[in-house]
PDB file of C-alpha atoms in Angstrom:
ATOM      1  CA  MET A   1      20.445 -76.082 -51.712  1.00 44.00           C
ATOM      2  CA  ILE A   2      19.275 -72.410 -50.872  1.00 49.00           C
ATOM      3  CA  LYS A   3      21.897 -69.477 -52.137  1.00 50.00           C
ATOM      4  CA  ALA A   4      22.175 -66.331 -50.763  1.00 42.00           C
ATOM      5  CA  LYS A   5      20.823 -63.258 -52.318  1.00 44.00           C
ATOM      6  CA  LYS A   6      23.570 -60.481 -52.754  1.00 46.00           C
ATOM      7  CA  SER A   7      20.432 -58.071 -54.161  1.00 42.00           C
ATOM      8  CA  LEU A   8      18.786 -58.422 -50.234  1.00 41.00           C
ATOM      9  CA  GLY A   9      22.539 -58.567 -48.800  1.00 45.00           C
ATOM     10  CA  GLN A  10      22.286 -61.793 -47.624  1.00 57.00           C
ATOM     11  CA  ASN A  11      25.177 -63.715 -45.768  1.00 78.00           C
ATOM     12  CA  PHE A  12      24.174 -66.383 -43.094  1.00 83.00           C
ATOM     13  CA  LEU A  13      25.969 -66.860 -40.213  1.00 92.00           C
ATOM     14  CA  ILE A  14      26.953 -70.860 -39.465  1.00 92.00           C
ATOM     15  CA  ASP A  15      29.757 -70.588 -36.772  1.00 95.00           C
ATOM     16  CA  GLN A  16      28.748 -72.637 -34.490  1.00 95.00           C
ATOM     17  CA  ASN A  17      30.531 -70.573 -31.280  1.00 96.00           C
ATOM     18  CA  ILE A  18      28.715 -67.341 -32.594  1.00 96.00           C
ATOM     19  CA  LEU A  19      25.434 -68.957 -32.881  1.00 96.00           C
ATOM     20  CA  GLU A  20      25.715 -70.141 -28.943  1.00 97.00           C
ATOM     21  CA  LYS A  21      27.489 -66.500 -28.542  1.00 96.00           C
ATOM     22  CA  ILE A  22      24.376 -64.796 -29.376  1.00 97.00           C
ATOM     23  CA  THR A  23      22.192 -66.710 -27.496  1.00 97.00           C
ATOM     24  CA  ASN A  24      23.801 -66.269 -24.635  1.00 97.00           C
ATOM     25  CA  ALA A  25      23.924 -62.285 -24.170  1.00 97.00           C
ATOM     26  CA  THR A  26      20.117 -62.332 -22.752  1.00 98.00           C
ATOM     27  CA  GLU A  27      17.305 -63.921 -21.540  1.00 97.00           C
ATOM     28  CA  ILE A  28      15.378 -66.240 -23.755  1.00 98.00           C
ATOM     29  CA  LYS A  29      13.070 -68.743 -22.243  1.00 98.00           C
ATOM     30  CA  ASP A  30       9.787 -67.397 -22.084  1.00 97.00           C
ATOM     31  CA  LYS A  31      10.146 -64.414 -23.766  1.00 97.00           C
ATOM     32  CA  THR A  32       8.701 -63.312 -26.882  1.00 97.00           C
ATOM     33  CA  ILE A  33      11.526 -63.502 -28.959  1.00 98.00           C
ATOM     34  CA  LEU A  34      11.484 -61.533 -32.782  1.00 98.00           C
ATOM     35  CA  GLU A  35      14.362 -62.501 -35.228  1.00 97.00           C
ATOM     36  CA  ILE A  36      15.214 -60.231 -37.759  1.00 95.00           C
ATOM     37  CA  GLY A  37      15.728 -61.827 -41.369  1.00 91.00           C
ATOM     38  CA  PRO A  38      16.333 -65.551 -39.996  1.00 94.00           C
ATOM     39  CA  GLY A  39      17.641 -66.293 -43.652  1.00 90.00           C
ATOM     40  CA  THR A  40      18.429 -70.637 -42.990  1.00 90.00           C
ATOM     41  CA  GLY A  41      17.512 -70.910 -39.672  1.00 94.00           C
ATOM     42  CA  ASN A  42      20.916 -71.517 -37.938  1.00 94.00           C
ATOM     43  CA  LEU A  43      20.159 -68.896 -34.900  1.00 96.00           C
ATOM     44  CA  THR A  44      16.142 -69.472 -35.188  1.00 97.00           C
ATOM     45  CA  SER A  45      17.682 -73.830 -34.237  1.00 96.00           C
ATOM     46  CA  PHE A  46      19.613 -72.282 -31.098  1.00 97.00           C
ATOM     47  CA  ILE A  47      16.981 -69.829 -30.256  1.00 98.00           C
ATOM     48  CA  LEU A  48      13.467 -72.617 -29.911  1.00 98.00           C
ATOM     49  CA  LYS A  49      16.545 -74.675 -28.243  1.00 97.00           C
ATOM     50  CA  LYS A  50      16.173 -71.993 -25.366  1.00 97.00           C
ATOM     51  CA  LYS A  51      12.172 -71.969 -25.316  1.00 97.00           C
ATOM     52  CA  PRO A  52      10.744 -68.591 -26.307  1.00 98.00           C
ATOM     53  CA  LYS A  53       7.320 -68.337 -24.968  1.00 97.00           C
ATOM     54  CA  LYS A  54       6.326 -67.177 -27.990  1.00 97.00           C
ATOM     55  CA  PHE A  55       8.391 -66.784 -31.654  1.00 97.00           C
ATOM     56  CA  TYR A  56       7.945 -64.461 -34.581  1.00 97.00           C
ATOM     57  CA  VAL A  57       9.992 -64.055 -37.560  1.00 97.00           C
ATOM     58  CA  VAL A  58      10.531 -61.248 -40.368  1.00 96.00           C
ATOM     59  CA  GLU A  59      11.918 -63.312 -43.751  1.00 93.00           C
ATOM     60  CA  LYS A  60      11.609 -60.786 -46.716  1.00 91.00           C
ATOM     61  CA  ASP A  61      12.363 -63.668 -49.293  1.00 91.00           C
ATOM     62  CA  LYS A  62       9.677 -65.517 -50.149  1.00 93.00           C
ATOM     63  CA  ASN A  63      11.385 -68.642 -51.109  1.00 91.00           C
ATOM     64  CA  LEU A  64      13.300 -68.624 -47.680  1.00 93.00           C
ATOM     65  CA  ALA A  65       9.685 -67.865 -45.185  1.00 94.00           C
ATOM     66  CA  SER A  66       8.610 -71.132 -47.040  1.00 95.00           C
ATOM     67  CA  ASN A  67      11.597 -72.914 -46.191  1.00 93.00           C
ATOM     68  CA  LEU A  68      11.246 -71.581 -43.132  1.00 95.00           C
ATOM     69  CA  LYS A  69       8.127 -73.008 -42.723  1.00 95.00           C
ATOM     70  CA  ASN A  70       9.001 -76.277 -43.807  1.00 95.00           C
ATOM     71  CA  ASN A  71      12.006 -76.871 -41.276  1.00 94.00           C
ATOM     72  CA  PHE A  72       9.794 -75.337 -38.336  1.00 94.00           C
ATOM     73  CA  LYS A  73       6.039 -76.215 -38.823  1.00 88.00           C
ATOM     74  CA  ASP A  74       4.354 -74.446 -35.911  1.00 91.00           C
ATOM     75  CA  GLU A  75       6.936 -73.783 -33.757  1.00 96.00           C
ATOM     76  CA  LEU A  76       7.104 -70.086 -35.544  1.00 96.00           C
ATOM     77  CA  MET A  77       5.166 -67.396 -36.433  1.00 96.00           C
ATOM     78  CA  ILE A  78       6.410 -66.345 -39.818  1.00 96.00           C
ATOM     79  CA  ILE A  79       5.894 -62.816 -41.334  1.00 96.00           C
ATOM     80  CA  ASN A  80       6.921 -62.786 -45.105  1.00 96.00           C
ATOM     81  CA  ASP A  81       7.318 -58.757 -45.506  1.00 95.00           C
ATOM     82  CA  ASP A  82       9.512 -56.628 -45.804  1.00 93.00           C
ATOM     83  CA  ILE A  83      11.017 -54.805 -41.869  1.00 93.00           C
ATOM     84  CA  LEU A  84      10.880 -51.617 -42.685  1.00 93.00           C
ATOM     85  CA  ASN A  85       6.999 -51.989 -43.320  1.00 94.00           C
ATOM     86  CA  ILE A  86       6.200 -53.533 -39.902  1.00 93.00           C
ATOM     87  CA  ASN A  87       4.499 -50.995 -37.515  1.00 90.00           C
ATOM     88  CA  GLU A  88       6.120 -52.691 -34.232  1.00 91.00           C
ATOM     89  CA  SER A  89       4.159 -51.460 -31.957  1.00 86.00           C
ATOM     90  CA  SER A  90       1.194 -52.185 -33.106  1.00 87.00           C
ATOM     91  CA  LEU A  91       2.302 -55.968 -33.585  1.00 89.00           C
ATOM     92  CA  PHE A  92       2.534 -56.454 -29.893  1.00 90.00           C
ATOM     93  CA  ASN A  93       1.079 -56.518 -27.037  1.00 88.00           C
ATOM     94  CA  GLU A  94       3.850 -56.905 -24.614  1.00 92.00           C
ATOM     95  CA  LYS A  95       7.413 -56.382 -24.569  1.00 94.00           C
ATOM     96  CA  VAL A  96       9.807 -58.004 -26.982  1.00 97.00           C
ATOM     97  CA  THR A  97      13.437 -59.557 -27.443  1.00 98.00           C
ATOM     98  CA  VAL A  98      15.122 -58.592 -30.491  1.00 98.00           C
ATOM     99  CA  PHE A  99      17.641 -60.320 -32.461  1.00 98.00           C
ATOM    100  CA  GLY A 100      18.745 -60.088 -36.369  1.00 93.00           C
ATOM    101  CA  ASN A 101      21.498 -60.401 -38.855  1.00 86.00           C
ATOM    102  CA  LEU A 102      20.950 -56.906 -39.817  1.00 84.00           C
ATOM    103  CA  PRO A 103      21.314 -56.852 -43.778  1.00 81.00           C
ATOM    104  CA  TYR A 104      24.096 -54.204 -44.398  1.00 81.00           C
ATOM    105  CA  ASN A 105      22.198 -52.029 -47.323  1.00 82.00           C
ATOM    106  CA  ILE A 106      19.450 -50.811 -44.253  1.00 89.00           C
ATOM    107  CA  SER A 107      20.910 -51.633 -41.324  1.00 92.00           C
ATOM    108  CA  THR A 108      21.045 -48.257 -40.488  1.00 93.00           C
ATOM    109  CA  GLU A 109      17.511 -47.214 -41.706  1.00 93.00           C
ATOM    110  CA  ILE A 110      16.031 -50.549 -39.313  1.00 94.00           C
ATOM    111  CA  ILE A 111      17.632 -49.151 -36.202  1.00 95.00           C
ATOM    112  CA  THR A 112      17.392 -45.164 -36.861  1.00 92.00           C
ATOM    113  CA  LYS A 113      13.332 -46.286 -37.692  1.00 91.00           C
ATOM    114  CA  TRP A 114      12.803 -48.224 -34.187  1.00 93.00           C
ATOM    115  CA  ILE A 115      14.428 -44.871 -32.825  1.00 91.00           C
ATOM    116  CA  ILE A 116      12.497 -42.003 -34.496  1.00 87.00           C
ATOM    117  CA  ASN A 117       9.208 -43.680 -34.465  1.00 84.00           C
ATOM    118  CA  PHE A 118       9.029 -43.875 -30.520  1.00 78.00           C
ATOM    119  CA  ASN A 119       5.425 -43.184 -29.045  1.00 71.00           C
ATOM    120  CA  ASN A 120       5.697 -42.728 -25.558  1.00 72.00           C
ATOM    121  CA  SER A 121       7.377 -46.118 -24.705  1.00 80.00           C
ATOM    122  CA  LEU A 122       9.951 -48.258 -26.440  1.00 89.00           C
ATOM    123  CA  TRP A 123       8.280 -52.216 -27.492  1.00 94.00           C
ATOM    124  CA  PHE A 124      11.724 -53.925 -27.174  1.00 95.00           C
ATOM    125  CA  ASP A 125      13.556 -54.930 -23.936  1.00 95.00           C
ATOM    126  CA  CYS A 126      16.491 -55.634 -25.739  1.00 97.00           C
ATOM    127  CA  LEU A 127      17.929 -55.754 -28.759  1.00 98.00           C
ATOM    128  CA  VAL A 128      21.028 -58.154 -30.202  1.00 98.00           C
ATOM    129  CA  LEU A 129      21.892 -56.418 -33.528  1.00 97.00           C
ATOM    130  CA  MET A 130      24.706 -57.894 -35.909  1.00 95.00           C
ATOM    131  CA  PHE A 131      25.636 -54.911 -38.207  1.00 95.00           C
ATOM    132  CA  GLN A 132      28.924 -54.153 -40.639  1.00 94.00           C
ATOM    133  CA  LYS A 133      31.863 -53.067 -38.361  1.00 96.00           C
ATOM    134  CA  GLU A 134      32.019 -49.872 -39.939  1.00 96.00           C
ATOM    135  CA  VAL A 135      28.491 -49.151 -38.334  1.00 96.00           C
ATOM    136  CA  ALA A 136      28.715 -51.044 -35.314  1.00 97.00           C
ATOM    137  CA  ASP A 137      31.949 -48.645 -34.832  1.00 98.00           C
ATOM    138  CA  ARG A 138      29.891 -45.417 -35.569  1.00 97.00           C
ATOM    139  CA  ILE A 139      26.814 -46.700 -33.067  1.00 98.00           C
ATOM    140  CA  ILE A 140      29.224 -47.088 -30.391  1.00 98.00           C
ATOM    141  CA  ALA A 141      31.709 -43.858 -30.871  1.00 98.00           C
ATOM    142  CA  GLU A 142      31.913 -41.211 -28.287  1.00 97.00           C
ATOM    143  CA  PHE A 143      32.024 -37.786 -28.812  1.00 96.00           C
ATOM    144  CA  ASN A 144      35.191 -36.176 -29.624  1.00 97.00           C
ATOM    145  CA  THR A 145      36.202 -39.274 -32.015  1.00 97.00           C
ATOM    146  CA  SER A 146      36.323 -39.386 -35.974  1.00 95.00           C
ATOM    147  CA  ASN A 147      33.071 -42.335 -35.979  1.00 97.00           C
ATOM    148  CA  TYR A 148      30.768 -39.745 -33.913  1.00 98.00           C
ATOM    149  CA  GLY A 149      27.995 -38.546 -35.653  1.00 97.00           C
ATOM    150  CA  ARG A 150      24.308 -39.048 -36.156  1.00 96.00           C
ATOM    151  CA  LEU A 151      23.940 -43.067 -35.695  1.00 96.00           C
ATOM    152  CA  SER A 152      26.169 -42.267 -31.908  1.00 97.00           C
ATOM    153  CA  ILE A 153      24.064 -39.515 -31.121  1.00 98.00           C
ATOM    154  CA  ILE A 154      20.367 -40.734 -32.492  1.00 97.00           C
ATOM    155  CA  CYS A 155      21.241 -44.807 -30.551  1.00 97.00           C
ATOM    156  CA  ASN A 156      22.300 -42.899 -28.093  1.00 97.00           C
ATOM    157  CA  TRP A 157      19.331 -40.837 -26.873  1.00 97.00           C
ATOM    158  CA  MET A 158      17.599 -43.854 -25.295  1.00 95.00           C
ATOM    159  CA  LEU A 159      19.656 -46.298 -25.139  1.00 97.00           C
ATOM    160  CA  LYS A 160      22.237 -48.069 -23.506  1.00 97.00           C
ATOM    161  CA  ILE A 161      24.908 -49.932 -26.478  1.00 98.00           C
ATOM    162  CA  LYS A 162      27.444 -52.412 -25.528  1.00 98.00           C
ATOM    163  CA  LYS A 163      29.459 -54.165 -27.858  1.00 98.00           C
ATOM    164  CA  ILE A 164      29.463 -57.866 -27.477  1.00 97.00           C
ATOM    165  CA  CYS A 165      32.183 -59.258 -30.248  1.00 97.00           C
ATOM    166  CA  ASP A 166      33.655 -58.937 -33.813  1.00 97.00           C
ATOM    167  CA  ILE A 167      33.159 -61.662 -35.622  1.00 96.00           C
ATOM    168  CA  LYS A 168      35.569 -61.980 -38.866  1.00 95.00           C
ATOM    169  CA  PRO A 169      34.286 -62.973 -41.875  1.00 95.00           C
ATOM    170  CA  ASP A 170      34.462 -66.876 -42.014  1.00 95.00           C
ATOM    171  CA  ALA A 171      31.408 -66.845 -39.265  1.00 94.00           C
ATOM    172  CA  PHE A 172      29.491 -66.367 -42.646  1.00 93.00           C
ATOM    173  CA  SER A 173      28.351 -68.607 -45.656  1.00 83.00           C
ATOM    174  CA  PRO A 174      29.062 -66.384 -48.380  1.00 79.00           C
ATOM    175  CA  LYS A 175      31.941 -64.917 -47.031  1.00 89.00           C
ATOM    176  CA  PRO A 176      31.052 -60.792 -47.263  1.00 86.00           C
ATOM    177  CA  LYS A 177      34.249 -58.653 -47.313  1.00 90.00           C
ATOM    178  CA  ILE A 178      34.393 -57.017 -44.401  1.00 92.00           C
ATOM    179  CA  ASP A 179      33.943 -58.037 -40.186  1.00 95.00           C
ATOM    180  CA  SER A 180      30.439 -57.045 -38.416  1.00 95.00           C
ATOM    181  CA  SER A 181      30.204 -56.616 -34.872  1.00 97.00           C
ATOM    182  CA  LEU A 182      27.111 -58.170 -32.649  1.00 97.00           C
ATOM    183  CA  LEU A 183      25.787 -55.042 -30.199  1.00 98.00           C
ATOM    184  CA  ILE A 184      23.331 -55.594 -27.258  1.00 98.00           C
ATOM    185  CA  PHE A 185      20.926 -52.819 -27.332  1.00 98.00           C
ATOM    186  CA  TYR A 186      18.903 -51.969 -23.358  1.00 97.00           C
ATOM    187  CA  PRO A 187      16.565 -49.070 -22.379  1.00 95.00           C
ATOM    188  CA  LYS A 188      17.014 -46.232 -20.453  1.00 94.00           C
ATOM    189  CA  LYS A 189      15.393 -45.354 -17.193  1.00 91.00           C
ATOM    190  CA  ASN A 190      16.008 -41.816 -17.592  1.00 91.00           C
ATOM    191  CA  PHE A 191      16.584 -40.311 -20.982  1.00 93.00           C
ATOM    192  CA  ILE A 192      15.790 -36.017 -21.983  1.00 93.00           C
ATOM    193  CA  LYS A 193      12.334 -36.060 -23.312  1.00 92.00           C
ATOM    194  CA  ILE A 194      11.999 -34.862 -26.665  1.00 94.00           C
ATOM    195  CA  ASN A 195      10.571 -34.969 -29.959  1.00 93.00           C
ATOM    196  CA  PRO A 196      12.766 -37.750 -31.846  1.00 93.00           C
ATOM    197  CA  ASN A 197      12.159 -35.686 -34.888  1.00 92.00           C
ATOM    198  CA  SER A 198      13.732 -32.574 -33.631  1.00 95.00           C
ATOM    199  CA  LEU A 199      16.464 -34.858 -32.886  1.00 96.00           C
ATOM    200  CA  GLU A 200      16.835 -36.342 -36.466  1.00 95.00           C
ATOM    201  CA  LYS A 201      16.362 -32.717 -37.469  1.00 95.00           C
ATOM    202  CA  VAL A 202      19.582 -31.404 -35.282  1.00 97.00           C
ATOM    203  CA  THR A 203      21.643 -33.789 -35.623  1.00 97.00           C
ATOM    204  CA  ARG A 204      21.040 -33.636 -39.315  1.00 97.00           C
ATOM    205  CA  VAL A 205      22.076 -29.579 -39.917  1.00 97.00           C
ATOM    206  CA  PHE A 206      24.784 -29.776 -37.259  1.00 97.00           C
ATOM    207  CA  PHE A 207      27.103 -33.260 -39.508  1.00 97.00           C
ATOM    208  CA  ASN A 208      25.473 -31.791 -42.715  1.00 94.00           C
ATOM    209  CA  GLN A 209      29.491 -29.888 -42.959  1.00 89.00           C
ATOM    210  CA  ARG A 210      30.788 -31.903 -39.903  1.00 89.00           C
ATOM    211  CA  ARG A 211      34.164 -30.624 -40.483  1.00 89.00           C
ATOM    212  CA  LYS A 212      32.817 -26.944 -40.802  1.00 93.00           C
ATOM    213  CA  MET A 213      32.332 -24.587 -37.262  1.00 96.00           C
ATOM    214  CA  LEU A 214      29.338 -24.766 -35.817  1.00 96.00           C
ATOM    215  CA  LYS A 215      28.338 -21.316 -36.065  1.00 96.00           C
ATOM    216  CA  LYS A 216      26.545 -21.861 -39.683  1.00 95.00           C
ATOM    217  CA  PRO A 217      24.408 -24.749 -38.049  1.00 96.00           C
ATOM    218  CA  PHE A 218      23.609 -23.002 -34.786  1.00 96.00           C
ATOM    219  CA  ASN A 219      22.541 -20.054 -36.583  1.00 95.00           C
ATOM    220  CA  GLN A 220      20.781 -22.106 -39.595  1.00 95.00           C
ATOM    221  CA  LEU A 221      18.292 -23.560 -36.281  1.00 96.00           C
ATOM    222  CA  PHE A 222      18.478 -20.610 -34.219  1.00 95.00           C
ATOM    223  CA  ASN A 223      19.209 -17.334 -35.982  1.00 92.00           C
ATOM    224  CA  GLY A 224      21.949 -16.979 -33.305  1.00 88.00           C
ATOM    225  CA  ASP A 225      19.319 -16.740 -30.486  1.00 91.00           C
ATOM    226  CA  GLN A 226      22.577 -16.294 -27.612  1.00 93.00           C
ATOM    227  CA  LYS A 227      20.421 -17.055 -24.826  1.00 94.00           C
ATOM    228  CA  VAL A 228      20.672 -20.886 -26.114  1.00 94.00           C
ATOM    229  CA  LEU A 229      23.971 -20.330 -26.883  1.00 94.00           C
ATOM    230  CA  LYS A 230      24.251 -19.141 -22.934  1.00 94.00           C
ATOM    231  CA  ARG A 231      22.174 -22.080 -21.792  1.00 95.00           C
ATOM    232  CA  LEU A 232      24.234 -24.856 -23.366  1.00 96.00           C
ATOM    233  CA  LYS A 233      27.280 -23.781 -23.017  1.00 95.00           C
ATOM    234  CA  ILE A 234      28.338 -23.977 -26.710  1.00 95.00           C
ATOM    235  CA  ASN A 235      31.681 -22.349 -28.114  1.00 96.00           C
ATOM    236  CA  LEU A 236      30.612 -21.848 -31.859  1.00 96.00           C
ATOM    237  CA  ASN A 237      34.277 -22.401 -33.027  1.00 96.00           C
ATOM    238  CA  LEU A 238      34.380 -25.590 -32.312  1.00 96.00           C
ATOM    239  CA  ARG A 239      32.877 -28.760 -34.606  1.00 97.00           C
ATOM    240  CA  PRO A 240      29.833 -30.953 -34.907  1.00 97.00           C
ATOM    241  CA  GLN A 241      31.651 -34.096 -33.294  1.00 97.00           C
ATOM    242  CA  ASN A 242      33.324 -31.786 -29.990  1.00 97.00           C
ATOM    243  CA  LEU A 243      29.483 -31.166 -28.685  1.00 97.00           C
ATOM    244  CA  ASN A 244      28.816 -34.616 -26.222  1.00 98.00           C
ATOM    245  CA  PHE A 245      25.594 -36.334 -26.250  1.00 98.00           C
ATOM    246  CA  GLU A 246      23.591 -34.308 -23.824  1.00 97.00           C
ATOM    247  CA  THR A 247      24.173 -30.621 -25.655  1.00 98.00           C
ATOM    248  CA  TYR A 248      22.290 -32.221 -28.541  1.00 98.00           C
ATOM    249  CA  TYR A 249      19.397 -34.023 -26.944  1.00 98.00           C
ATOM    250  CA  ASN A 250      19.557 -30.501 -25.451  1.00 97.00           C
ATOM    251  CA  LEU A 251      19.919 -29.101 -28.757  1.00 98.00           C
ATOM    252  CA  ALA A 252      16.545 -30.986 -29.593  1.00 97.00           C
ATOM    253  CA  TYR A 253      15.324 -29.921 -26.671  1.00 96.00           C
ATOM    254  CA  GLU A 254      15.283 -25.970 -27.279  1.00 96.00           C
ATOM    255  CA  TYR A 255      15.041 -26.340 -31.077  1.00 96.00           C
ATOM    256  CA  GLU A 256      11.517 -27.736 -30.117  1.00 92.00           C
ATOM    257  CA  ASN A 257      10.378 -24.868 -27.877  1.00 87.00           C
ATOM    258  CA  LEU A 258      11.568 -22.324 -30.635  1.00 82.00           C
ATOM    259  CA  SER A 259       8.557 -24.181 -32.806  1.00 66.00           C
ATOM    260  CA  ARG A 260       5.829 -23.697 -30.212  1.00 63.00           C
TER     261      ARG A 260
END
């Protein structure tokens, strides 16, 4: 019997209704699928029923990877590695649909890696991902709310995001101590073209002291440039959470222009 490893943040999804809901979230038939952290293969089995064209799975745990190989034979291409070590854009020569019950301890690192490593075009056409509910709430947060921050801004830059459902601990074995949320992400057709590293830098500086007014981070990045203030109509007496998505994307664009 396979035991979940706490060190790898393993909680295996066992609820049949949730597994079905996940695989009904987007088209699978004849698509190239990537599953992150398949674990014992519960979701994997449901995905295979939908007849994907190609099916890759990334599983860090050697025992679980070996178990998947024994159970699914040649139905899967198994990559026994850490998802954070993989360069997905070089691995696939076509758009991929991604499913994942992401390990809670690295979920934000995974999603931001995929966005910050953006290079001309995204390597996926859809993401169906499960997060700790607290993290999901930050991803989908709107400005002027307490959950709004760097994660919201970075994720919403070029992705449309929708919550599918919340998931209770009973759906997993072992049961986590917190609720989870299932989100679906689609690439936006139109978004402001900026360097992801500029957006990462701007949001990091602005949200470093999220309760303070905007004057200090603005001066740190732009040296009090009044032209930028007027162009973007920013009130420096506001706080970081009071600026909407577009303002941060425009700030990143302005920051890039300073460096040229």
